[in-house]
């Protein structure tokens, strides 16, 4: 198969060579043709991607690929299209006439129609290849161009990995010789060079260098590294070495740079060095570059005043073992763990079902083998390299494992095709990355460096007198080991489109392969194999969604043969040893699993590009903060976990947020055989049942995953490596079980490190408990503490008899955390000396930087600052009550003036009604959304007249906005300025970007929506509305995250344990006071920066350089008013008085 | 689908004006006819002209502007008397000389068309969803002798599928037909009632889908027989309803179902600008259309096909048919045989051969009649009895059929 395909390709190339002379001749003749060419394909093939089915899609891609190979000149293509169009028209007319007689209708129902359509699509397909191609070439900066580049590179990279340099070169040649040559950049050629270099084929390298020259490209360092590596493998070519070294210097490079900048795999570095030394026997490797330090004014103190890094309670030996465990886990890629769901005794039917399930495994495996890569090449040649990534049995395995996972976890409601496809594609990708890391020798290097890194963390580790941060120490170790930057892999990420296509292909195989006997549940039926999965479309309002659904019989069998194990990707489990510190946007967190520093929305590559362009030293603070969050060690609160699992396995409890099992689901009423015989009420009931069951299923499965993982790590210490979203908000990488989870999950997490409670620790525990109950929200802390002391009786009872006692804890806002806290208080208070009691319990503190505070501080808004507790004041201020008062004031006035709705609202305005809207106003809630919130609140009030809901909520939201405007004059101003600027920027066709005070570059990834797989995926226009509306909240979120990172870093300096759930900060009870102090100091420090001024300057520089860009006036001058105000009223002074409310 | 007659152009306008003037002059004569004659004509649905004054466009527009429009949906009104006359003639064109069914005018608003219709002797039921228009209409109702009936209700919210009774302006067809006094007739009988309305463009597609479901299930207004719809829809929607097989842009699932279910007649085409909207800025709110022409609103007559339920298609299994067509045309470029195979049909290609449908045909090239034949063939092959079909059809129906 393969050879045949290449044979075809060669033939095509011959044809192409013959054809190259034709266009010059025909060019003058057919100059008119392009005009029609534009018309013809447009009409036929409107948006080629929109309507084709998924299978169709793959085939079309294959066809396009084939056409690329055939290289029919565009003129011939257009002629074809034109010809077909004429034919089509003629036939169309005939058809129109014949239409009325029903006899002829059926006869030409399909056939002539098909023939007519067959050709133009083919021709249009050719057009589809050339037309975007031309557009792409016009704009080298466009994302589409980059994605194409990336796809070609990952194709080449794949061949290189498979050690098939011949194939790689053929692919390269194909592009090199076509009109799309401009898509190739030096690195594409380099990949091929490297794979030849590994084989020591100097001739091919020389040839590729000449190709580079003919393409008008300059060889770069990597090209020379490949050449030298190749020469290093050939013992007697000093002449060539001299020549290449000369050329290298001629191109303005230095030999040292090879070792400083190139990424080497396996023995490449040694070979290059060998080659260099053949000519210069005394050549010494360049010294490692001296580490740079971040110059941000916010962190000058932090980076200059070094303290020893806090040690873990582990010895080197123990950490080494943990590392080994984690490595094993990741090398397996997936892990199968016991489910916490208690297993039921197997019924005979279940046993049958289990047997059947095992058979499925075999059958789908068998099918995989049948469709070996060679056959696939015929149809899906674009995916070919990826499908042969895993040779032999492994080829079956990586496909089967995720696929059987799909089979096991597919919910009866089905799963969206694109979600599944992406998941599968990612799984194959992960396997590929793991294998690459193993093969390239990268893992060995990692092992060495991590071995050294352990010394920094272990209690008996030897680091020497110098003081390091984890990132700095890691960098030092890497430099000392002489690995240079080579711990990173070379550019190897797969584009989103590729992942999707691969996934779709695998899903298609799955749907075709997995069959079951139809009569398995009712033996009376005649035996016949039917597919266990089906692919259908679901219609939601205007869109249609492809779904993969399991057959109901299949679901029945799966639930009968309930799985007792769960299989996860290894990255879903918390790490069993401290994570690899982030040292670059690509390197950190797990050992083998590929993790990105920044999470991004599907298909958006802007973040990646932005981070790559950013000088690494600017990212240091962010990397260090993430490392700090990831280095916090956790353990499980076993007593609480046991109670939760016991309820989970009993009947669940919706009030306590433990999802009940499916056996508790409402049973649908008995159905008559015929669906349409149901009346409206019956249908409705049935629907409700189904909906409820679907919800319950997903909740149950989610809880099952989380609890099973928690149970798996119950006796271990574990870590959550962190990364962040595009605004810099941090998240733990493992998706299911982490401290960001709900009440249930938070309650079972404890710090692995214990600290004595200290003099005030017990008080903090009690206050924390009252905070969790949701009572006493308006009272100062002292009163909360007093209240806790009053109800000590209840607390002790809850801890001692959680399920049999008075159950006080169950009636709180966060019952499970409250229970865990009760237990901790009980233990501490019963210990002989509570101050010495070692507590692992995390205390939460509000980072208290809600949006209003940020705005008040940004706008130097004095009155605003008072009402959000930024200014010293005797009583804690409650901004919500203040707004409610203001709204009431407005209402009273209106009522006096006879406004009807204001009179109706008398007595209904309270803190509760306005709270949500006030809270969200800073995050950009619109009048529309605000009204909905209001309506919801008003509906909750029983005696509010329903007919006034709309009008009242409309009125209220208006008044809330007015009140906020009145009270926080600067807030609305700043918001408007941000919104307006974003609008102008988006309208000029650009996306809004900014840089946080810590130096993190941010870009808003909102574009006008387009279908997922459309080829023009990324040359998209920004979505003005979203860009505009989201800018203020995103900007505030980025400030929030900056504040969190600053707090994290300074807490590290103070030696505290610190983690965060966005703006809720966690630490030990003994260090709460210190953390609060750091938190405030950092807030003041952050806002002492000229944040708005810097933003304005940045935007002016970025967007106002060209004439078409938004008006510079608006981007800068309005900001100056605040800056002016800032100077005049010296609020830096007022900020430093920031009141500590206690 | 039968092509509609050519829409009347501007020519002949003067003549019509003259005719109208003459008719006005004759009015006193008609008034003086003996009462028994009048009753007989009334029984046949033909009323003498009450000789109402039709307000001028400016007057009607002012009326629309005075009214407070709480709904977000853009409404269009006929305010120009000339347009009203054109519509009235289009509606009456082709009517058989015998007894005339009652006409339900949905959303009369300022009542320009209502008066025109009344003057032409039509018995009208006005279904208005904005309470602000009601007093005006009601006083008109009171001034007449039963020729007009005014009901507070919304055509877009006909037979809502919410549980419990829906609040007005939602209306139930039982209630509507009871008030109008129309009884159910057999399917093959003549149309028992006519509807006229201007569909709001944001809900156009949804309402059409809802009517298709109701039509195929013989529920809602179609429970009473082949109720006839005369509706203004956007030109692009009209192009879709009348799309030809193979036309990628306009041949959709709704096309197939509509062409099988209704006889589609184009009565009249009118530029968007002829209608008055309830927008404050006087904008026309013309929905965008990239591929299809969209310069007009089209007055389309949808008459349910008499022979819809011949063969094995019946109101009970029709949801399955609708589901099948939708699945086939979800990706119009996919091959029909692939679709059939994905439904775990054993011998799809043999079936297609028997039906004389080419094996490699794309779903967008299959004629509506062939979809019906395919359904009938599949019905006998029993694949629809597989339980997943039942579940899916059921879930799919709920998304449209509220």
Coordinates of C-alpha atoms in Angstrom, one line a residue, chain A residues 44 77 80-81 83-85 87 113-126:
Chain A
X44 CA -20.8 25.0 -5.5
X77 CA -8.6 23.2 -12.3
X80 CA -12.6 22.0 -15.1
X81 CA -14.8 24.0 -12.8
X83 CA -16.8 23.3 -17.8
X84 CA -18.7 21.6 -15.0
X85 CA -20.6 24.7 -14.3
X87 CA -22.9 21.4 -17.8
X113 CA -27.8 15.0 -10.2
X114 CA -24.9 13.2 -8.8
X115 CA -22.9 13.3 -11.9
X116 CA -23.4 17.0 -12.2
X117 CA -22.3 17.5 -8.6
X118 CA -19.5 15.1 -8.7
X119 CA -17.3 17.1 -10.9
X120 CA -17.7 20.6 -9.6
X121 CA -16.9 19.5 -6.1
X122 CA -13.8 17.9 -7.3
X123 CA -12.8 21.0 -9.1
X124 CA -13.8 23.2 -6.2
X125 CA -11.8 21.0 -4.0
X126 CA -8.7 22.0 -5.9

